[in-house]
Coordinates of C-alpha atoms in Angstrom, one line a residue:
M17 CA -16.0 10.1 4.9
L18 CA -14.5 11.8 8.0
H19 CA -14.8 15.4 6.9
S20 CA -16.2 17.3 3.9
D21 CA -12.7 18.7 3.1
P22 CA -10.0 16.1 2.1
W23 CA -7.3 18.6 2.9
V24 CA -8.4 18.7 6.5
V25 CA -8.2 14.9 6.7
A26 CA -4.8 14.7 5.0
F27 CA -3.3 17.4 7.2
S28 CA -4.8 16.4 10.5
S29 CA -4.1 12.7 10.0
G30 CA -0.6 13.5 8.6
I31 CA 0.3 15.1 11.9
I32 CA -0.9 12.1 13.9
Q33 CA 0.8 9.6 11.6
F34 CA 4.1 11.5 11.6
V35 CA 4.2 11.5 15.4
V36 CA 3.5 7.7 15.4
A37 CA 6.1 7.2 12.7
V38 CA 8.7 9.1 14.8
C39 CA 7.9 6.9 17.8
I40 CA 8.4 3.8 15.6
V41 CA 11.8 5.1 14.4
I42 CA 12.8 5.8 18.0
A43 CA 11.8 2.2 19.0
H44 CA 13.8 0.6 16.2
R45 CA 16.7 3.0 16.2
P46 CA 17.6 2.4 12.6
T47 CA 20.9 3.6 11.0
F48 CA 20.7 6.9 9.1
S49 CA 24.0 6.1 7.2
I50 CA 22.6 5.3 3.8
S51 CA 23.9 6.1 0.4
Y52 CA 23.0 9.3 -1.5
R53 CA 21.3 7.1 -4.1
N54 CA 19.0 5.6 -1.5
Y55 CA 18.4 9.1 0.0
A56 CA 17.1 10.2 -3.4
F57 CA 14.9 7.1 -3.6
L58 CA 13.6 7.8 -0.1
I59 CA 12.7 11.3 -1.0
L60 CA 10.9 10.1 -4.2
N61 CA 9.1 7.4 -2.2
S62 CA 7.9 10.0 0.3
I63 CA 6.6 12.3 -2.4
T64 CA 4.8 9.6 -4.4
A65 CA 3.3 7.9 -1.3
S66 CA 2.0 11.1 0.3
T67 CA 0.7 12.5 -3.0
G68 CA -1.0 9.2 -3.7
S69 CA -2.8 9.3 -0.4
I70 CA -4.0 12.8 -0.9
V71 CA -5.2 12.3 -4.5
Y72 CA -7.1 9.2 -3.3
M73 CA -8.9 11.3 -0.8
L74 CA -9.7 13.8 -3.5
A75 CA -11.0 11.1 -5.8
D76 CA -13.1 9.6 -2.9
Q77 CA -14.7 13.0 -2.4
I78 CA -15.5 13.5 -6.1
V79 CA -16.6 10.1 -7.5
G80 CA -17.1 8.1 -4.3
P81 CA -15.2 5.3 -2.7
A82 CA -16.5 2.5 -5.0
D83 CA -15.1 4.1 -8.2
S84 CA -11.9 5.2 -6.4
I85 CA -11.2 1.7 -5.2
A86 CA -12.0 0.0 -8.5
I87 CA -9.8 2.3 -10.5
G88 CA -7.1 2.5 -7.8
Y89 CA -6.7 -1.3 -7.6
S90 CA -5.8 -1.5 -11.2
S91 CA -2.3 -0.8 -10.0
P92 CA -1.2 -4.5 -9.8
L93 CA -1.1 -4.6 -13.6
L94 CA 1.3 -1.6 -13.6
A95 CA 3.2 -3.1 -10.7
I96 CA 4.1 -6.1 -12.9
V97 CA 5.6 -3.9 -15.5
L98 CA 7.5 -1.7 -13.1
G99 CA 8.8 -4.7 -11.1
Y100 CA 10.0 -6.3 -14.3
I101 CA 11.7 -3.2 -15.7
F102 CA 13.3 -1.7 -12.6
L103 CA 13.7 -4.7 -10.2
R104 CA 14.2 -7.5 -12.7
E105 CA 11.5 -9.5 -10.9
R106 CA 10.4 -12.6 -12.7
I107 CA 7.0 -12.6 -14.4
S108 CA 5.3 -16.0 -13.8
C109 CA 2.6 -17.3 -16.0
F110 CA 0.3 -17.0 -13.0
H111 CA 1.0 -13.3 -12.3
L112 CA -1.2 -11.9 -15.1
P113 CA -4.2 -14.2 -14.5
F114 CA -4.1 -13.6 -10.8
S115 CA -3.8 -9.8 -11.3
M116 CA -6.8 -9.9 -13.7
F117 CA -8.8 -12.0 -11.3
S118 CA -8.1 -9.6 -8.4
L119 CA -9.0 -6.5 -10.4
L120 CA -12.2 -8.1 -11.7
G121 CA -13.0 -9.2 -8.1
V122 CA -12.5 -5.7 -6.8
V123 CA -14.8 -4.3 -9.4
L124 CA -17.5 -6.8 -8.7
V125 CA -17.3 -6.2 -4.9
A126 CA -17.0 -2.4 -5.1
Q127 CA -19.6 -2.1 -8.0
P128 CA -18.6 1.4 -9.1
A129 CA -21.2 3.6 -10.6
L130 CA -19.0 4.0 -13.7
I131 CA -19.9 0.4 -14.6
F132 CA -22.9 -0.5 -12.4
Q133 CA -25.8 1.9 -12.8
K134 CA -27.1 1.7 -9.2
Q135 CA -28.3 4.2 -6.6
T136 CA -26.0 5.0 -3.7
N137 CA -26.3 6.9 -0.5
V138 CA -23.0 8.6 -1.0
P139 CA -23.2 11.9 -2.9
V140 CA -20.8 11.6 -5.9
H141 CA -20.3 13.5 -9.1
D142 CA -19.6 12.0 -12.5
S143 CA -16.5 14.1 -13.0
P144 CA -13.5 13.2 -15.3
L145 CA -11.3 15.0 -12.7
G146 CA -12.3 12.4 -10.0
Y147 CA -11.5 9.5 -12.3
F148 CA -8.2 11.1 -13.2
F149 CA -7.3 11.4 -9.5
A150 CA -8.2 7.7 -9.0
A151 CA -6.0 6.7 -12.0
L152 CA -3.2 8.9 -10.7
Y153 CA -3.4 7.2 -7.3
A154 CA -2.9 3.8 -9.0
V155 CA 0.2 5.1 -10.8
L156 CA 1.7 6.8 -7.8
M157 CA 1.2 3.8 -5.5
S158 CA 2.7 1.4 -8.1
V159 CA 5.8 3.7 -8.2
T160 CA 5.8 3.9 -4.4
V161 CA 5.9 0.1 -3.8
T162 CA 8.5 -0.3 -6.6
V163 CA 10.8 2.3 -5.1
T164 CA 10.2 0.9 -1.6
R165 CA 11.3 -2.5 -2.9
Q166 CA 14.3 -0.9 -4.6
L167 CA 15.4 0.6 -1.3
G168 CA 15.9 -2.9 0.0
K169 CA 17.3 -3.7 3.3
E170 CA 19.6 -0.7 3.5
V171 CA 16.7 1.6 4.6
H172 CA 14.6 0.5 7.5
P173 CA 10.8 0.6 6.9
S174 CA 10.4 3.0 9.8
L175 CA 12.5 5.6 8.0
T176 CA 10.4 5.1 4.8
L177 CA 7.3 5.5 6.9
M178 CA 8.5 8.6 8.6
G179 CA 9.4 10.2 5.2
H180 CA 6.0 9.4 3.8
M181 CA 4.2 11.0 6.7
M182 CA 6.4 14.0 6.8
A183 CA 5.8 14.7 3.1
Q184 CA 2.1 14.2 3.5
T185 CA 1.9 16.7 6.3
V186 CA 4.0 19.3 4.5
I187 CA 2.1 19.0 1.2
S188 CA -1.4 19.0 2.7
F189 CA -0.4 21.8 5.1
T190 CA 0.7 24.0 2.2
A191 CA -2.3 23.2 0.0
Y192 CA -4.7 23.6 2.9
A193 CA -3.2 27.0 3.9
I194 CA -3.5 28.3 0.4
L195 CA -6.9 26.9 -0.7
N196 CA -9.0 27.0 2.5
P197 CA -9.5 28.9 5.7
W198 CA -8.4 27.1 8.8
Q199 CA -11.1 24.9 10.2
L200 CA -10.1 21.7 11.8
P201 CA -12.7 19.0 12.7
G202 CA -14.7 20.4 15.7
S203 CA -16.8 17.6 17.1
I204 CA -15.4 15.0 19.5
Q205 CA -16.7 12.2 17.3
S206 CA -14.9 13.5 14.2
V207 CA -11.7 13.9 16.1
L208 CA -11.9 10.3 17.5
R209 CA -12.7 8.8 14.1
L210 CA -9.8 10.8 12.6
I211 CA -7.4 9.5 15.3
I212 CA -8.5 5.9 14.9
C213 CA -8.3 6.0 11.1
S214 CA -4.9 7.7 11.3
L215 CA -3.5 5.0 13.6
T216 CA -4.9 2.2 11.4
F217 CA -3.4 3.9 8.3
V218 CA 0.1 4.4 9.6
F219 CA 0.5 0.9 10.9
A220 CA -1.0 -0.6 7.7
Y221 CA 1.6 1.3 5.7
Y222 CA 4.4 0.2 8.1
F223 CA 3.6 -3.5 7.6
V224 CA 3.3 -3.0 3.8
F225 CA 6.8 -1.5 3.8
R226 CA 8.1 -4.4 5.9
S227 CA 6.5 -7.0 3.6
L228 CA 8.2 -5.4 0.6
L229 CA 11.6 -6.3 2.1
S230 CA 11.1 -10.0 1.3
E231 CA 8.2 -10.2 -1.2
D232 CA 7.9 -9.2 -4.8
V233 CA 5.8 -6.1 -5.6
I234 CA 3.1 -8.0 -7.5
V235 CA 2.6 -10.5 -4.6
V236 CA 2.2 -7.7 -2.1
Y237 CA -0.2 -5.8 -4.3
I238 CA -2.5 -8.8 -5.0
V239 CA -2.7 -9.7 -1.4
L240 CA -3.6 -6.0 -0.6
T241 CA -6.8 -6.4 -2.7
S242 CA -8.1 -8.5 0.2
E243 CA -8.7 -5.1 1.9
I244 CA -11.9 -4.6 0.0
L245 CA -13.2 -8.1 0.9
I246 CA -12.4 -7.5 4.6
T247 CA -14.2 -4.1 4.4
R248 CA -17.2 -5.6 2.8
I249 CA -17.4 -8.3 5.5
G250 CA -17.1 -5.6 8.2
E251 CA -20.0 -3.6 6.6
F252 CA -22.1 -6.8 6.6
I253 CA -21.4 -7.5 10.2
F254 CA -21.6 -4.0 11.7
L255 CA -23.8 -2.1 9.2
G256 CA -26.0 -4.9 8.0
T257 CA -25.3 -4.3 4.3
S258 CA -26.5 -7.0 1.9
W259 CA -24.5 -9.0 -0.6
D260 CA -25.6 -9.7 -4.1
L261 CA -24.4 -12.3 -6.6
Y262 CA -21.8 -9.9 -8.0
A263 CA -20.3 -9.3 -4.6
V264 CA -20.1 -13.0 -3.8
I265 CA -18.4 -13.8 -7.2
G266 CA -16.0 -10.9 -6.7
S267 CA -15.1 -12.1 -3.2
C268 CA -14.4 -15.5 -4.5
L269 CA -12.1 -14.1 -7.2
V270 CA -10.2 -11.9 -4.7
T271 CA -9.8 -14.9 -2.4
I272 CA -8.6 -17.2 -5.1
S273 CA -6.1 -14.6 -6.3
C274 CA -4.7 -13.9 -2.9
I275 CA -4.3 -17.6 -1.9
G276 CA -3.0 -18.5 -5.4
I277 CA -0.3 -15.9 -5.6
V278 CA 1.0 -16.7 -2.1
I279 CA 1.2 -20.5 -3.0
V280 CA 3.0 -19.7 -6.3
S281 CA 5.3 -17.3 -4.5
N282 CA 6.3 -19.7 -1.8
G283 CA 6.7 -22.6 -4.3
S284 CA 8.9 -20.7 -6.6
R285 CA 11.1 -19.0 -4.0
S286 CA 14.8 -20.0 -4.0
P287 CA 17.5 -18.9 -1.7
D288 CA 19.7 -16.0 -2.5
P289 CA 23.2 -16.7 -3.8
E290 CA 24.8 -15.6 -0.5
E291 CA 22.3 -17.8 1.4
R292 CA 23.1 -20.8 -0.8
E293 CA 26.8 -20.3 -0.3
T294 CA 26.4 -20.1 3.4
C295 CA 24.3 -23.3 3.4
S296 CA 26.9 -25.1 1.2
T297 CA 29.7 -24.0 3.6
K298 CA 27.8 -25.3 6.6
E299 CA 27.1 -28.6 4.8
N300 CA 30.8 -29.0 3.9
D301 CA 31.9 -28.2 7.4
S302 CA 29.6 -30.8 8.8
L303 CA 31.2 -33.5 6.6
I304 CA 34.7 -32.9 8.1
P305 CA 35.5 -35.4 10.8
A306 CA 35.9 -34.0 14.2
G307 CA 39.5 -35.2 14.5
D308 CA 40.8 -33.8 11.1
G309 CA 42.9 -30.7 11.2
Q310 CA 44.0 -31.4 14.8
S311 CA 47.7 -31.8 15.5
D312 CA 48.9 -34.5 17.7

């Protein structure tokens, strides 16, 4: 936890991330001439993504990171439903098993106090409000990735990212100004940690938005569950935390889910109709003799 007040983290990191997002937009120079429909989707995406980030910070403060992660990563199941209803994405017979495996793996690795009665060094509170925030985060992020996928190639990921960071800054600024006195992180170490985490966060979101241009929602979400596995490995290397049997089994389930869904996705992928038409045209052109069509 970077700071005792999640609003401080949300507002301070939001400013840093918004500046970085603007730099990414300037570097890519995307077109702003998009339809009103996609502008509405872009605003919705910004609100759900920023609100989801904030409520996750609140859940992390109340019930701790383990419970927040375990509940938050139940979103692949909802992503299957939303992707099928709004994006007409095909549901493979492998999607549900891989989603269940990834969720079970996340729970075994995170080992939330809600299920595992174990001591933790992180001060948490068994509060229904914290669990509600974690569940709300899962819903909001499922909606976010579905809307991002809906935006398609008309809206550049840098614009989606900038809208997200702008909304997070405005929402957290308003709430922080109303609920708390102004007190930004004071120590140099807190500021450096905040900057590092903010930069990591903004680029992570940017690459997630880019991946949604070509991959189905469920594929992206299951692959994202590898985050907890990478985090656990980093804790083992740098902090010396131990692994128990549950964590090992959970890590195997997450790994199997990520590799399996990527293999299934690549195996079932077929060219778009326009791409197939282009390939067919090129193939027909290549069959025409070089001399045909030329006048003597």
